[in-house]
mmCIF file of C-alpha atoms in Angstrom:
data_model
loop_
_atom_site.group_PDB
_atom_site.id
_atom_site.type_symbol
_atom_site.label_atom_id
_atom_site.label_comp_id
_atom_site.label_asym_id
_atom_site.label_seq_id
_atom_site.Cartn_x
_atom_site.Cartn_y
_atom_site.Cartn_z
ATOM 1 C CA VAL A 1 0.000 0.000 0.000
ATOM 2 C CA THR A 2 1.275 3.475 -0.838
ATOM 3 C CA HIS A 3 0.836 6.011 1.967
ATOM 4 C CA SER A 4 1.084 9.790 1.656
ATOM 5 C CA LEU A 5 1.763 12.765 3.906
ATOM 6 C CA LYS A 6 0.863 16.134 2.389
ATOM 7 C CA TYR A 7 0.773 19.704 3.632
ATOM 8 C CA PHE A 8 -1.265 22.431 1.957
ATOM 9 C CA TYR A 9 -0.568 26.078 2.823
ATOM 10 C CA THR A 10 -2.873 28.747 1.378
ATOM 11 C CA ALA A 11 -2.482 32.495 1.768
ATOM 12 C CA SER A 12 -5.067 34.853 0.353
ATOM 13 C CA SER A 13 -5.552 38.566 -0.032
ATOM 14 C CA GLU A 14 -8.878 40.361 -0.101
ATOM 15 C CA VAL A 15 -11.009 37.192 0.114
ATOM 16 C CA PRO A 16 -14.102 38.083 2.166
ATOM 17 C CA ASN A 17 -15.080 35.805 5.081
ATOM 18 C CA PHE A 18 -12.033 33.570 4.630
ATOM 19 C CA PRO A 19 -8.914 33.383 6.835
ATOM 20 C CA GLU A 20 -5.863 35.105 5.375
ATOM 21 C CA PHE A 21 -3.791 31.948 5.940
ATOM 22 C CA VAL A 22 -4.789 28.272 6.227
ATOM 23 C CA VAL A 23 -2.732 25.095 6.634
ATOM 24 C CA VAL A 24 -4.135 21.584 6.247
ATOM 25 C CA SER A 25 -2.080 18.421 6.841
ATOM 26 C CA MET A 26 -3.252 15.079 5.480
ATOM 27 C CA VAL A 27 -2.235 11.436 5.802
ATOM 28 C CA ASP A 28 -3.589 9.095 3.134
ATOM 29 C CA GLY A 29 -6.088 11.767 2.093
ATOM 30 C CA VAL A 30 -7.499 12.211 5.622
ATOM 31 C CA GLN A 31 -7.149 15.611 7.290
ATOM 32 C CA MET A 32 -5.126 15.313 10.496
ATOM 33 C CA VAL A 33 -4.247 18.947 11.349
ATOM 34 C CA HIS A 34 -5.873 22.316 10.681
ATOM 35 C CA TYR A 35 -4.506 25.798 11.294
ATOM 36 C CA ASP A 36 -5.856 29.163 10.264
ATOM 37 C CA SER A 37 -4.953 32.774 10.902
ATOM 38 C CA ASN A 38 -8.245 33.399 12.723
ATOM 39 C CA SER A 39 -7.668 30.786 15.454
ATOM 40 C CA GLN A 40 -3.836 31.012 15.298
ATOM 41 C CA ARG A 41 -3.642 27.469 16.648
ATOM 42 C CA ALA A 42 -2.793 24.098 15.089
ATOM 43 C CA VAL A 43 -5.542 21.651 16.068
ATOM 44 C CA PRO A 44 -5.827 17.877 15.621
ATOM 45 C CA LYS A 45 -8.573 16.648 13.307
ATOM 46 C CA GLN A 46 -8.153 12.967 14.217
ATOM 47 C CA ASP A 47 -8.106 11.473 17.716
ATOM 48 C CA TRP A 48 -4.996 9.458 16.867
ATOM 49 C CA MET A 49 -3.045 12.711 16.412
ATOM 50 C CA ASN A 50 -2.977 13.050 20.210
ATOM 51 C CA LYS A 51 -0.383 10.247 20.169
ATOM 52 C CA ALA A 52 2.008 12.683 18.492
ATOM 53 C CA ALA A 53 1.684 14.937 21.538
ATOM 54 C CA GLU A 54 2.304 11.973 23.842
ATOM 55 C CA ALA A 55 5.548 11.196 22.002
ATOM 56 C CA LEU A 56 6.543 14.875 21.799
ATOM 57 C CA PRO A 57 4.760 17.003 24.449
ATOM 58 C CA GLN A 58 5.563 20.300 22.662
ATOM 59 C CA TYR A 59 4.176 18.964 19.344
ATOM 60 C CA TRP A 60 1.210 21.371 19.088
ATOM 61 C CA ASP A 61 3.252 24.390 20.191
ATOM 62 C CA ILE A 62 5.928 23.544 17.602
ATOM 63 C CA GLU A 63 3.347 23.125 14.830
ATOM 64 C CA THR A 64 1.556 26.344 15.823
ATOM 65 C CA GLY A 65 4.850 28.270 15.895
ATOM 66 C CA LYS A 66 5.826 26.937 12.481
ATOM 67 C CA PHE A 67 2.502 28.010 10.973
ATOM 68 C CA LEU A 68 2.533 31.435 12.682
ATOM 69 C CA GLY A 69 5.929 32.139 11.114
ATOM 70 C CA SER A 70 4.818 30.889 7.709
ATOM 71 C CA HIS A 71 1.794 33.206 7.764
ATOM 72 C CA GLN A 72 3.991 36.305 7.682
ATOM 73 C CA SER A 73 6.258 35.015 4.915
ATOM 74 C CA PHE A 74 3.255 33.965 2.822
ATOM 75 C CA LYS A 75 1.736 37.450 3.134
ATOM 76 C CA ALA A 76 5.047 38.808 1.852
ATOM 77 C CA ASN A 77 5.039 36.241 -0.985
ATOM 78 C CA ILE A 78 1.680 37.528 -2.225
ATOM 79 C CA ASP A 79 3.096 41.054 -2.318
ATOM 80 C CA ILE A 80 6.192 39.842 -4.197
ATOM 81 C CA CYS A 81 4.056 37.980 -6.747
ATOM 82 C CA LYS A 82 1.778 40.974 -7.229
ATOM 83 C CA GLN A 83 4.854 43.087 -8.023
ATOM 84 C CA ARG A 84 6.303 40.501 -10.405
ATOM 85 C CA PHE A 85 2.997 40.093 -12.248
ATOM 86 C CA ASN A 86 2.467 43.890 -12.235
ATOM 87 C CA GLN A 87 -0.754 43.625 -10.221
ATOM 88 C CA SER A 88 -2.239 45.906 -7.609
ATOM 89 C CA GLY A 89 -5.217 44.999 -5.405
ATOM 90 C CA GLY A 90 -7.823 42.311 -5.833
ATOM 91 C CA VAL A 91 -8.149 38.693 -4.807
ATOM 92 C CA HIS A 92 -4.910 36.709 -4.982
ATOM 93 C CA ILE A 93 -4.003 33.234 -3.739
ATOM 94 C CA PHE A 94 -0.519 31.899 -2.969
ATOM 95 C CA GLN A 95 -0.286 28.155 -2.290
ATOM 96 C CA TYR A 96 2.386 25.730 -1.214
ATOM 97 C CA MET A 97 2.062 21.976 -1.309
ATOM 98 C CA TYR A 98 4.676 19.524 -0.142
ATOM 99 C CA GLY A 99 4.921 16.004 1.158
ATOM 100 C CA CYS A 100 6.028 12.480 0.512
ATOM 101 C CA THR A 101 4.812 9.000 -0.334
ATOM 102 C CA TRP A 102 5.973 5.634 0.958
ATOM 103 C CA ASP A 103 5.104 2.178 -0.346
ATOM 104 C CA ASP A 104 5.084 -0.084 2.713
ATOM 105 C CA ASP A 105 5.536 -3.180 0.510
ATOM 106 C CA SER A 106 8.469 -2.112 -1.680
ATOM 107 C CA GLY A 107 9.873 0.641 0.549
ATOM 108 C CA VAL A 108 9.927 3.032 -2.426
ATOM 109 C CA THR A 109 9.546 6.692 -1.454
ATOM 110 C CA ASP A 110 8.908 9.861 -3.413
ATOM 111 C CA GLY A 111 8.164 13.475 -2.666
ATOM 112 C CA LEU A 112 6.677 16.655 -3.971
ATOM 113 C CA ARG A 113 7.162 20.336 -3.322
ATOM 114 C CA GLN A 114 5.588 23.139 -5.330
ATOM 115 C CA TYR A 115 4.208 26.644 -5.116
ATOM 116 C CA GLY A 116 1.259 28.105 -6.963
ATOM 117 C CA TYR A 117 -0.005 31.612 -7.519
ATOM 118 C CA ASP A 118 -3.563 32.436 -8.554
ATOM 119 C CA GLY A 119 -4.253 28.805 -9.467
ATOM 120 C CA GLU A 120 -1.193 28.182 -11.634
ATOM 121 C CA ASP A 121 2.148 26.501 -10.959
ATOM 122 C CA PHE A 122 4.728 29.072 -9.888
ATOM 123 C CA LEU A 123 7.692 27.017 -8.621
ATOM 124 C CA VAL A 124 8.128 23.242 -8.861
ATOM 125 C CA TYR A 125 10.821 21.160 -7.192
ATOM 126 C CA ASP A 126 12.323 18.536 -9.523
ATOM 127 C CA MET A 127 12.639 15.432 -7.330
ATOM 128 C CA LYS A 128 15.123 13.706 -9.634
ATOM 129 C CA ALA A 129 17.504 16.638 -10.130
ATOM 130 C CA PHE A 130 16.828 18.189 -6.688
ATOM 131 C CA THR A 131 16.469 21.653 -8.216
ATOM 132 C CA TRP A 132 13.718 24.241 -8.525
ATOM 133 C CA ILE A 133 12.042 24.821 -11.897
ATOM 134 C CA ALA A 134 10.192 28.003 -12.884
ATOM 135 C CA PRO A 135 7.062 27.282 -14.968
ATOM 136 C CA LYS A 136 6.478 31.060 -15.011
ATOM 137 C CA LEU A 137 8.965 33.683 -16.175
ATOM 138 C CA GLN A 138 8.204 35.670 -13.001
ATOM 139 C CA ALA A 139 9.595 32.804 -10.877
ATOM 140 C CA GLU A 140 12.985 32.552 -12.597
ATOM 141 C CA ILE A 141 14.638 35.055 -10.243
ATOM 142 C CA THR A 142 13.602 32.827 -7.320
ATOM 143 C CA THR A 143 14.887 29.608 -8.910
ATOM 144 C CA ARG A 144 18.255 31.239 -9.622
ATOM 145 C CA LYS A 145 18.527 32.313 -5.989
ATOM 146 C CA TRP A 146 17.228 29.098 -4.383
ATOM 147 C CA ASN A 147 19.197 26.728 -6.627
ATOM 148 C CA ASN A 148 22.378 28.536 -5.551
ATOM 149 C CA GLU A 149 21.847 27.961 -1.830
ATOM 150 C CA PRO A 150 23.604 24.592 -1.258
ATOM 151 C CA ALA A 151 22.653 24.246 2.418
ATOM 152 C CA GLN A 152 18.972 24.863 1.681
ATOM 153 C CA MET A 153 19.018 22.475 -1.294
ATOM 154 C CA GLU A 154 20.612 19.759 0.874
ATOM 155 C CA TYR A 155 17.977 20.328 3.574
ATOM 156 C CA LEU A 156 15.133 19.998 1.035
ATOM 157 C CA LYS A 157 16.612 16.761 -0.276
ATOM 158 C CA SER A 158 17.025 15.264 3.208
ATOM 159 C CA TYR A 159 13.577 16.445 4.357
ATOM 160 C CA ILE A 160 11.799 14.859 1.405
ATOM 161 C CA THR A 161 13.817 11.633 1.341
ATOM 162 C CA GLN A 162 14.171 11.077 5.106
ATOM 163 C CA GLU A 163 12.384 13.305 7.628
ATOM 164 C CA CYS A 164 9.040 13.432 5.813
ATOM 165 C CA VAL A 165 9.036 9.648 5.350
ATOM 166 C CA GLU A 166 9.898 9.105 9.043
ATOM 167 C CA TRP A 167 6.921 11.272 10.094
ATOM 168 C CA LEU A 168 4.667 9.510 7.584
ATOM 169 C CA LYS A 169 5.595 6.116 9.062
ATOM 170 C CA LYS A 170 4.862 7.412 12.587
ATOM 171 C CA TYR A 171 1.483 8.800 11.553
ATOM 172 C CA VAL A 172 0.542 5.552 9.788
ATOM 173 C CA ASP A 173 1.452 3.642 12.980
ATOM 174 C CA TYR A 174 -0.806 5.913 15.080
#
């Protein structure tokens, strides 16, 4: 059976009655964690997620802190994209999706990491070459910068191939 762990981050500007920032974490397509900028708290969506807190008592504080920090950078990312696409106000959405898969029969793992802006791919991480690709001209400046940060590139590779898979295995066991 192939299992998956995926995180979906969504930042929005000028969307009425919707939080400015939302994070959803899923295991095998089932939501396990929810965070939004209104509550400013990561909350479990499955009872078995409480086992994560038993294993690591600061789990929910760590997750909440991570998402709080991401909220500010995602707000900045919308502003950067608006500049690059020569846009002013209006509704805009900046998304980030990342995660991994693990086949518990073969042991084969894979990962994904990509950003989107206003419903289109903006930055995509090439899992075979371990480099960022810019599907949009406006993202090329970012790929040039990110692909020339060796420590960050090594971290991304190790997160996707090791850390993400380790967490996925823990969550599947819960």
